[in-house]
Amino acid sequence: MGGAVNEFLLVLAIAAVAAGLTWLGAPVAERFDLPHRVVSGALQFAAGVVTALVAISLMPPALRNGVTERIVLAFFLGGVVFVAVELIAQRLLADSAAGEGASPGFYIAILVDLLVDGVVIGVGATLTLMTGVLLALGMAISTAPLAFVATATAKRQGIARRQRQRLAYLFVVAIIGGAALGYLVLREQPLDVRMFLIALASGFLITTVTQSMIPEANKEGEPGFAGILYIGGLSLYGLMALTIK
């Protein structure tokens, strides 16, 4: 019993590191008005990290340990879930005042994404704690730019500073809460179930890259160095995956 409690606390500590690094994007946005090129570069780099995370750490064990047809279906459904979340967010955005004020849709999409990231960390930790650590580091690199963009957007929209701070705290809650949920609920589940959910999260994350992160990075035109930063994110996570055992 004591060992299980200690392991759970360690998972929470791992998630807290990822959440803390993600949260740092918020005070940076509060302190600095960085040009879009910098934000774009950060998002391109983060997109590369997420792509590598799925390709190296999530899908290979899912395909190796799960039923291939179910894993592929789960991957597809993960993308469908993201699209559904985006459609709901757009509906909320359309219902807001002229699209200029504080819209909940954009922030809901980011919070859902962070919640999924947390669940992935928790599920990964049910495989091995080191897998959880690796996923947490990768997630932190990819989510800090999202926290920055969300806070900068809220600041530009004129949302009160106190509300922006609450939003930043929600980033932390989403990641740690997702990790706790993923670990506690799924650690006793059969391996097939965990592999299915990992594939589901993989589809969600890849669709996040293609439909949210890269379009957001390129909304003012794709910078010439975008490809370099994207492959840089891929390479960094690949190096982490090979060296952290």
C-alpha atoms as a PDB file:
ATOM      1  CA  MET A   1       0.000   0.000   0.000  1.00  0.00           C
ATOM      2  CA  GLY A   2       2.765   2.376   0.980  1.00  0.00           C
ATOM      3  CA  GLY A   3       4.610   1.646  -2.253  1.00  0.00           C
ATOM      4  CA  ALA A   4       1.521   2.464  -4.316  1.00  0.00           C
ATOM      5  CA  VAL A   5       1.061   5.752  -2.461  1.00  0.00           C
ATOM      6  CA  ASN A   6       4.702   6.683  -2.950  1.00  0.00           C
ATOM      7  CA  GLU A   7       4.468   5.869  -6.648  1.00  0.00           C
ATOM      8  CA  PHE A   8       1.348   8.024  -6.992  1.00  0.00           C
ATOM      9  CA  LEU A   9       3.076  10.920  -5.236  1.00  0.00           C
ATOM     10  CA  LEU A  10       6.019  10.514  -7.600  1.00  0.00           C
ATOM     11  CA  VAL A  11       3.658  10.658 -10.594  1.00  0.00           C
ATOM     12  CA  LEU A  12       2.168  13.866  -9.171  1.00  0.00           C
ATOM     13  CA  ALA A  13       5.663  15.295  -8.750  1.00  0.00           C
ATOM     14  CA  ILE A  14       6.497  14.419 -12.369  1.00  0.00           C
ATOM     15  CA  ALA A  15       3.293  16.084 -13.559  1.00  0.00           C
ATOM     16  CA  ALA A  16       3.989  19.093 -11.328  1.00  0.00           C
ATOM     17  CA  VAL A  17       7.320  19.642 -13.088  1.00  0.00           C
ATOM     18  CA  ALA A  18       5.566  19.636 -16.463  1.00  0.00           C
ATOM     19  CA  ALA A  19       2.838  21.921 -15.121  1.00  0.00           C
ATOM     20  CA  GLY A  20       5.357  24.316 -13.603  1.00  0.00           C
ATOM     21  CA  LEU A  21       7.351  24.598 -16.822  1.00  0.00           C
ATOM     22  CA  THR A  22       4.104  25.132 -18.743  1.00  0.00           C
ATOM     23  CA  TRP A  23       3.006  27.849 -16.305  1.00  0.00           C
ATOM     24  CA  LEU A  24       6.229  29.767 -16.961  1.00  0.00           C
ATOM     25  CA  GLY A  25       4.829  30.714 -20.373  1.00  0.00           C
ATOM     26  CA  ALA A  26       2.208  32.877 -18.634  1.00  0.00           C
ATOM     27  CA  PRO A  27       4.475  35.262 -16.663  1.00  0.00           C
ATOM     28  CA  VAL A  28       6.745  35.606 -19.707  1.00  0.00           C
ATOM     29  CA  ALA A  29       3.719  36.767 -21.711  1.00  0.00           C
ATOM     30  CA  GLU A  30       2.780  39.156 -18.904  1.00  0.00           C
ATOM     31  CA  ARG A  31       6.262  40.633 -18.749  1.00  0.00           C
ATOM     32  CA  PHE A  32       7.181  40.843 -22.442  1.00  0.00           C
ATOM     33  CA  ASP A  33       5.396  41.743 -25.659  1.00  0.00           C
ATOM     34  CA  LEU A  34       7.303  39.414 -27.940  1.00  0.00           C
ATOM     35  CA  PRO A  35       6.951  39.747 -31.727  1.00  0.00           C
ATOM     36  CA  HIS A  36       4.899  37.153 -33.554  1.00  0.00           C
ATOM     37  CA  ARG A  37       8.020  35.693 -35.176  1.00  0.00           C
ATOM     38  CA  VAL A  38       9.281  34.606 -31.760  1.00  0.00           C
ATOM     39  CA  VAL A  39       5.941  33.071 -30.790  1.00  0.00           C
ATOM     40  CA  SER A  40       5.707  31.404 -34.206  1.00  0.00           C
ATOM     41  CA  GLY A  41       9.151  29.889 -33.806  1.00  0.00           C
ATOM     42  CA  ALA A  42       8.297  28.559 -30.350  1.00  0.00           C
ATOM     43  CA  LEU A  43       5.114  26.945 -31.650  1.00  0.00           C
ATOM     44  CA  GLN A  44       6.961  25.374 -34.606  1.00  0.00           C
ATOM     45  CA  PHE A  45       9.527  23.918 -32.228  1.00  0.00           C
ATOM     46  CA  ALA A  46       6.781  22.673 -29.894  1.00  0.00           C
ATOM     47  CA  ALA A  47       4.957  21.068 -32.834  1.00  0.00           C
ATOM     48  CA  GLY A  48       8.105  19.108 -33.649  1.00  0.00           C
ATOM     49  CA  VAL A  49       8.381  17.908 -30.059  1.00  0.00           C
ATOM     50  CA  VAL A  50       4.764  16.704 -30.011  1.00  0.00           C
ATOM     51  CA  THR A  51       5.183  14.914 -33.343  1.00  0.00           C
ATOM     52  CA  ALA A  52       8.288  13.100 -32.084  1.00  0.00           C
ATOM     53  CA  LEU A  53       6.601  12.296 -28.778  1.00  0.00           C
ATOM     54  CA  VAL A  54       3.787  10.514 -30.622  1.00  0.00           C
ATOM     55  CA  ALA A  55       6.076   8.820 -33.136  1.00  0.00           C
ATOM     56  CA  ILE A  56       8.714   7.641 -30.645  1.00  0.00           C
ATOM     57  CA  SER A  57       7.111   7.226 -27.221  1.00  0.00           C
ATOM     58  CA  LEU A  58       3.385   6.665 -27.718  1.00  0.00           C
ATOM     59  CA  MET A  59       2.477   4.841 -30.929  1.00  0.00           C
ATOM     60  CA  PRO A  60       5.290   2.212 -31.067  1.00  0.00           C
ATOM     61  CA  PRO A  61       4.339   0.564 -27.727  1.00  0.00           C
ATOM     62  CA  ALA A  62       0.652   0.905 -28.587  1.00  0.00           C
ATOM     63  CA  LEU A  63       1.156  -0.924 -31.894  1.00  0.00           C
ATOM     64  CA  ARG A  64       3.496  -3.455 -30.322  1.00  0.00           C
ATOM     65  CA  ASN A  65       1.255  -4.354 -27.377  1.00  0.00           C
ATOM     66  CA  GLY A  66      -2.241  -3.688 -28.710  1.00  0.00           C
ATOM     67  CA  VAL A  67      -4.481  -5.107 -31.416  1.00  0.00           C
ATOM     68  CA  THR A  68      -3.458  -3.309 -34.620  1.00  0.00           C
ATOM     69  CA  GLU A  69      -6.980  -2.654 -35.893  1.00  0.00           C
ATOM     70  CA  ARG A  70      -8.106  -1.235 -32.542  1.00  0.00           C
ATOM     71  CA  ILE A  71      -5.012   0.931 -32.234  1.00  0.00           C
ATOM     72  CA  VAL A  72      -5.505   2.424 -35.704  1.00  0.00           C
ATOM     73  CA  LEU A  73      -9.192   3.031 -34.939  1.00  0.00           C
ATOM     74  CA  ALA A  74      -8.277   4.703 -31.643  1.00  0.00           C
ATOM     75  CA  PHE A  75      -5.762   6.937 -33.424  1.00  0.00           C
ATOM     76  CA  PHE A  76      -8.448   8.001 -35.885  1.00  0.00           C
ATOM     77  CA  LEU A  77     -10.974   8.621 -33.111  1.00  0.00           C
ATOM     78  CA  GLY A  78      -8.459  10.789 -31.273  1.00  0.00           C
ATOM     79  CA  GLY A  79      -8.351  13.113 -34.272  1.00  0.00           C
ATOM     80  CA  VAL A  80     -12.149  13.119 -34.418  1.00  0.00           C
ATOM     81  CA  VAL A  81     -12.289  14.129 -30.748  1.00  0.00           C
ATOM     82  CA  PHE A  82      -9.984  17.081 -31.394  1.00  0.00           C
ATOM     83  CA  VAL A  83     -12.072  18.237 -34.349  1.00  0.00           C
ATOM     84  CA  ALA A  84     -15.217  17.995 -32.192  1.00  0.00           C
ATOM     85  CA  VAL A  85     -13.578  20.089 -29.466  1.00  0.00           C
ATOM     86  CA  GLU A  86     -12.537  22.667 -32.064  1.00  0.00           C
ATOM     87  CA  LEU A  87     -16.062  22.870 -33.474  1.00  0.00           C
ATOM     88  CA  ILE A  88     -17.504  23.418 -29.997  1.00  0.00           C
ATOM     89  CA  ALA A  89     -14.853  26.069 -29.341  1.00  0.00           C
ATOM     90  CA  GLN A  90     -15.683  27.827 -32.610  1.00  0.00           C
ATOM     91  CA  ARG A  91     -19.367  27.806 -31.693  1.00  0.00           C
ATOM     92  CA  LEU A  92     -18.553  29.466 -28.395  1.00  0.00           C
ATOM     93  CA  LEU A  93     -16.355  31.955 -30.227  1.00  0.00           C
ATOM     94  CA  ALA A  94     -19.190  32.763 -32.633  1.00  0.00           C
ATOM     95  CA  ASP A  95     -21.506  33.372 -29.690  1.00  0.00           C
ATOM     96  CA  SER A  96     -19.099  35.836 -28.056  1.00  0.00           C
ATOM     97  CA  ALA A  97     -19.274  39.547 -28.644  1.00  0.00           C
ATOM     98  CA  ALA A  98     -18.026  40.223 -32.204  1.00  0.00           C
ATOM     99  CA  GLY A  99     -15.011  37.990 -31.613  1.00  0.00           C
ATOM    100  CA  GLU A 100     -13.114  40.850 -29.999  1.00  0.00           C
ATOM    101  CA  GLY A 101     -13.872  40.343 -26.347  1.00  0.00           C
ATOM    102  CA  ALA A 102     -13.006  37.454 -24.072  1.00  0.00           C
ATOM    103  CA  SER A 103     -14.101  34.287 -25.860  1.00  0.00           C
ATOM    104  CA  PRO A 104     -14.133  31.042 -23.880  1.00  0.00           C
ATOM    105  CA  GLY A 105     -13.734  28.873 -26.954  1.00  0.00           C
ATOM    106  CA  PHE A 106     -10.020  29.459 -27.548  1.00  0.00           C
ATOM    107  CA  TYR A 107      -9.180  28.855 -23.904  1.00  0.00           C
ATOM    108  CA  ILE A 108     -11.393  25.785 -23.590  1.00  0.00           C
ATOM    109  CA  ALA A 109      -9.539  24.178 -26.499  1.00  0.00           C
ATOM    110  CA  ILE A 110      -6.174  24.841 -24.835  1.00  0.00           C
ATOM    111  CA  LEU A 111      -7.343  23.566 -21.437  1.00  0.00           C
ATOM    112  CA  VAL A 112      -8.707  20.376 -22.999  1.00  0.00           C
ATOM    113  CA  ASP A 113      -5.385  19.907 -24.777  1.00  0.00           C
ATOM    114  CA  LEU A 114      -3.482  20.340 -21.499  1.00  0.00           C
ATOM    115  CA  LEU A 115      -5.846  17.926 -19.743  1.00  0.00           C
ATOM    116  CA  VAL A 116      -5.155  15.310 -22.430  1.00  0.00           C
ATOM    117  CA  ASP A 117      -1.417  15.954 -22.036  1.00  0.00           C
ATOM    118  CA  GLY A 118      -1.739  15.297 -18.316  1.00  0.00           C
ATOM    119  CA  VAL A 119      -3.647  12.064 -18.914  1.00  0.00           C
ATOM    120  CA  VAL A 120      -0.911  10.946 -21.315  1.00  0.00           C
ATOM    121  CA  ILE A 121       1.699  11.526 -18.594  1.00  0.00           C
ATOM    122  CA  GLY A 122      -0.381   9.523 -16.113  1.00  0.00           C
ATOM    123  CA  VAL A 123      -0.989   6.657 -18.548  1.00  0.00           C
ATOM    124  CA  GLY A 124       2.692   6.642 -19.532  1.00  0.00           C
ATOM    125  CA  ALA A 125       3.654   6.374 -15.877  1.00  0.00           C
ATOM    126  CA  THR A 126       1.531   3.212 -15.569  1.00  0.00           C
ATOM    127  CA  LEU A 127       3.934   1.617 -18.063  1.00  0.00           C
ATOM    128  CA  THR A 128       7.135   2.791 -16.359  1.00  0.00           C
ATOM    129  CA  LEU A 129       7.872   5.845 -14.253  1.00  0.00           C
ATOM    130  CA  MET A 130      10.722   6.782 -16.606  1.00  0.00           C
ATOM    131  CA  THR A 131       8.252   6.812 -19.493  1.00  0.00           C
ATOM    132  CA  GLY A 132       6.184   9.257 -17.448  1.00  0.00           C
ATOM    133  CA  VAL A 133       9.247  11.437 -16.865  1.00  0.00           C
ATOM    134  CA  LEU A 134      10.132  11.489 -20.561  1.00  0.00           C
ATOM    135  CA  LEU A 135       6.577  12.331 -21.571  1.00  0.00           C
ATOM    136  CA  ALA A 136       6.385  15.073 -18.928  1.00  0.00           C
ATOM    137  CA  LEU A 137       9.551  16.730 -20.230  1.00  0.00           C
ATOM    138  CA  GLY A 138       8.329  16.528 -23.808  1.00  0.00           C
ATOM    139  CA  MET A 139       4.902  17.865 -22.891  1.00  0.00           C
ATOM    140  CA  ALA A 140       6.415  20.761 -20.939  1.00  0.00           C
ATOM    141  CA  ILE A 141       8.508  21.841 -23.930  1.00  0.00           C
ATOM    142  CA  SER A 142       5.423  21.776 -26.144  1.00  0.00           C
ATOM    143  CA  THR A 143       2.877  23.321 -23.772  1.00  0.00           C
ATOM    144  CA  ALA A 144       4.845  26.315 -22.465  1.00  0.00           C
ATOM    145  CA  PRO A 145       4.395  28.119 -25.823  1.00  0.00           C
ATOM    146  CA  LEU A 146       0.652  27.352 -25.654  1.00  0.00           C
ATOM    147  CA  ALA A 147       0.473  28.958 -22.212  1.00  0.00           C
ATOM    148  CA  PHE A 148       2.348  31.956 -23.581  1.00  0.00           C
ATOM    149  CA  VAL A 149       0.006  32.321 -26.574  1.00  0.00           C
ATOM    150  CA  ALA A 150      -3.118  31.954 -24.420  1.00  0.00           C
ATOM    151  CA  THR A 151      -1.930  34.567 -21.912  1.00  0.00           C
ATOM    152  CA  ALA A 152      -0.765  36.959 -24.635  1.00  0.00           C
ATOM    153  CA  THR A 153      -4.137  36.616 -26.384  1.00  0.00           C
ATOM    154  CA  ALA A 154      -6.028  37.280 -23.164  1.00  0.00           C
ATOM    155  CA  LYS A 155      -3.830  40.313 -22.519  1.00  0.00           C
ATOM    156  CA  ARG A 156      -4.456  41.627 -26.034  1.00  0.00           C
ATOM    157  CA  GLN A 157      -8.217  41.146 -25.594  1.00  0.00           C
ATOM    158  CA  GLY A 158      -8.179  43.267 -22.449  1.00  0.00           C
ATOM    159  CA  ILE A 159      -9.053  40.488 -19.999  1.00  0.00           C
ATOM    160  CA  ALA A 160      -8.332  41.576 -16.425  1.00  0.00           C
ATOM    161  CA  ARG A 161      -4.965  40.572 -14.976  1.00  0.00           C
ATOM    162  CA  ARG A 162      -6.614  38.605 -12.154  1.00  0.00           C
ATOM    163  CA  GLN A 163      -8.547  36.527 -14.680  1.00  0.00           C
ATOM    164  CA  ARG A 164      -5.384  35.920 -16.670  1.00  0.00           C
ATOM    165  CA  GLN A 165      -3.692  34.669 -13.513  1.00  0.00           C
ATOM    166  CA  ARG A 166      -6.597  32.314 -12.852  1.00  0.00           C
ATOM    167  CA  LEU A 167      -6.253  31.007 -16.388  1.00  0.00           C
ATOM    168  CA  ALA A 168      -2.556  30.309 -15.761  1.00  0.00           C
ATOM    169  CA  TYR A 169      -3.449  28.371 -12.590  1.00  0.00           C
ATOM    170  CA  LEU A 170      -5.962  26.344 -14.612  1.00  0.00           C
ATOM    171  CA  PHE A 171      -3.091  25.256 -16.856  1.00  0.00           C
ATOM    172  CA  VAL A 172      -1.426  23.712 -13.802  1.00  0.00           C
ATOM    173  CA  VAL A 173      -4.644  22.120 -12.557  1.00  0.00           C
ATOM    174  CA  ALA A 174      -5.401  20.618 -15.990  1.00  0.00           C
ATOM    175  CA  ILE A 175      -2.012  18.917 -16.305  1.00  0.00           C
ATOM    176  CA  ILE A 176      -1.721  17.631 -12.728  1.00  0.00           C
ATOM    177  CA  GLY A 177      -5.396  16.649 -12.610  1.00  0.00           C
ATOM    178  CA  GLY A 178      -5.103  14.845 -15.941  1.00  0.00           C
ATOM    179  CA  ALA A 179      -2.018  12.955 -14.767  1.00  0.00           C
ATOM    180  CA  ALA A 180      -3.728  11.910 -11.527  1.00  0.00           C
ATOM    181  CA  LEU A 181      -6.807  10.795 -13.461  1.00  0.00           C
ATOM    182  CA  GLY A 182      -4.764   8.864 -16.012  1.00  0.00           C
ATOM    183  CA  TYR A 183      -2.722   7.108 -13.351  1.00  0.00           C
ATOM    184  CA  LEU A 184      -5.384   6.313 -10.757  1.00  0.00           C
ATOM    185  CA  VAL A 185      -8.126   5.260 -13.148  1.00  0.00           C
ATOM    186  CA  LEU A 186      -6.027   3.369 -15.661  1.00  0.00           C
ATOM    187  CA  ARG A 187      -3.176   1.721 -13.759  1.00  0.00           C
ATOM    188  CA  GLU A 188      -5.359  -1.289 -12.907  1.00  0.00           C
ATOM    189  CA  GLN A 189      -6.871  -1.522 -16.379  1.00  0.00           C
ATOM    190  CA  PRO A 190      -5.798  -4.246 -18.834  1.00  0.00           C
ATOM    191  CA  LEU A 191      -2.860  -3.392 -21.071  1.00  0.00           C
ATOM    192  CA  ASP A 192      -5.126  -3.411 -24.148  1.00  0.00           C
ATOM    193  CA  VAL A 193      -7.255  -0.637 -22.644  1.00  0.00           C
ATOM    194  CA  ARG A 194      -4.229   1.504 -21.851  1.00  0.00           C
ATOM    195  CA  MET A 195      -2.791   0.998 -25.329  1.00  0.00           C
ATOM    196  CA  PHE A 196      -6.138   1.979 -26.871  1.00  0.00           C
ATOM    197  CA  LEU A 197      -6.192   5.204 -24.855  1.00  0.00           C
ATOM    198  CA  ILE A 198      -2.564   5.990 -25.697  1.00  0.00           C
ATOM    199  CA  ALA A 199      -3.415   5.652 -29.392  1.00  0.00           C
ATOM    200  CA  LEU A 200      -6.508   7.832 -28.860  1.00  0.00           C
ATOM    201  CA  ALA A 201      -4.366  10.521 -27.225  1.00  0.00           C
ATOM    202  CA  SER A 202      -1.818  10.201 -30.045  1.00  0.00           C
ATOM    203  CA  GLY A 203      -4.454  10.956 -32.666  1.00  0.00           C
ATOM    204  CA  PHE A 204      -5.641  13.916 -30.608  1.00  0.00           C
ATOM    205  CA  LEU A 205      -2.112  15.302 -30.280  1.00  0.00           C
ATOM    206  CA  ILE A 206      -1.156  14.887 -33.943  1.00  0.00           C
ATOM    207  CA  THR A 207      -4.362  16.619 -34.998  1.00  0.00           C
ATOM    208  CA  THR A 208      -3.545  19.389 -32.516  1.00  0.00           C
ATOM    209  CA  VAL A 209      -0.233  19.879 -34.327  1.00  0.00           C
ATOM    210  CA  THR A 210      -1.710  19.986 -37.829  1.00  0.00           C
ATOM    211  CA  GLN A 211      -4.915  21.875 -37.111  1.00  0.00           C
ATOM    212  CA  SER A 212      -3.960  24.209 -34.262  1.00  0.00           C
ATOM    213  CA  MET A 213      -0.274  24.679 -33.451  1.00  0.00           C
ATOM    214  CA  ILE A 214       1.185  25.038 -36.959  1.00  0.00           C
ATOM    215  CA  PRO A 215      -1.729  27.130 -38.324  1.00  0.00           C
ATOM    216  CA  GLU A 216      -1.430  29.432 -35.294  1.00  0.00           C
ATOM    217  CA  ALA A 217       2.314  29.718 -35.871  1.00  0.00           C
ATOM    218  CA  ASN A 218       1.830  30.552 -39.562  1.00  0.00           C
ATOM    219  CA  LYS A 219      -1.207  32.816 -39.364  1.00  0.00           C
ATOM    220  CA  GLU A 220       0.911  35.839 -40.342  1.00  0.00           C
ATOM    221  CA  GLY A 221       2.869  33.900 -42.948  1.00  0.00           C
ATOM    222  CA  GLU A 222       5.254  30.992 -42.529  1.00  0.00           C
ATOM    223  CA  PRO A 223       8.730  32.171 -41.455  1.00  0.00           C
ATOM    224  CA  GLY A 224      11.636  30.878 -43.501  1.00  0.00           C
ATOM    225  CA  PHE A 225      13.180  29.098 -40.517  1.00  0.00           C
ATOM    226  CA  ALA A 226       9.975  27.233 -39.582  1.00  0.00           C
ATOM    227  CA  GLY A 227      11.191  23.936 -40.992  1.00  0.00           C
ATOM    228  CA  ILE A 228      14.456  24.166 -39.090  1.00  0.00           C
ATOM    229  CA  LEU A 229      12.683  24.765 -35.781  1.00  0.00           C
ATOM    230  CA  TYR A 230      10.192  21.974 -36.430  1.00  0.00           C
ATOM    231  CA  ILE A 231      12.931  19.446 -37.175  1.00  0.00           C
ATOM    232  CA  GLY A 232      14.829  20.841 -34.182  1.00  0.00           C
ATOM    233  CA  GLY A 233      11.941  19.915 -31.908  1.00  0.00           C
ATOM    234  CA  LEU A 234      11.805  16.448 -33.469  1.00  0.00           C
ATOM    235  CA  SER A 235      15.533  15.998 -32.979  1.00  0.00           C
ATOM    236  CA  LEU A 236      15.606  17.221 -29.384  1.00  0.00           C
ATOM    237  CA  TYR A 237      12.863  14.849 -28.283  1.00  0.00           C
ATOM    238  CA  GLY A 238      14.512  12.003 -30.197  1.00  0.00           C
ATOM    239  CA  LEU A 239      17.771  12.700 -28.341  1.00  0.00           C
ATOM    240  CA  MET A 240      15.903  12.782 -25.013  1.00  0.00           C
ATOM    241  CA  ALA A 241      14.178   9.481 -25.792  1.00  0.00           C
ATOM    242  CA  LEU A 242      17.492   7.826 -26.589  1.00  0.00           C
ATOM    243  CA  THR A 243      19.414   9.163 -23.599  1.00  0.00           C
ATOM    244  CA  ILE A 244      16.797   9.080 -20.801  1.00  0.00           C
ATOM    245  CA  LYS A 245      16.322   5.449 -19.804  1.00  0.00           C
END
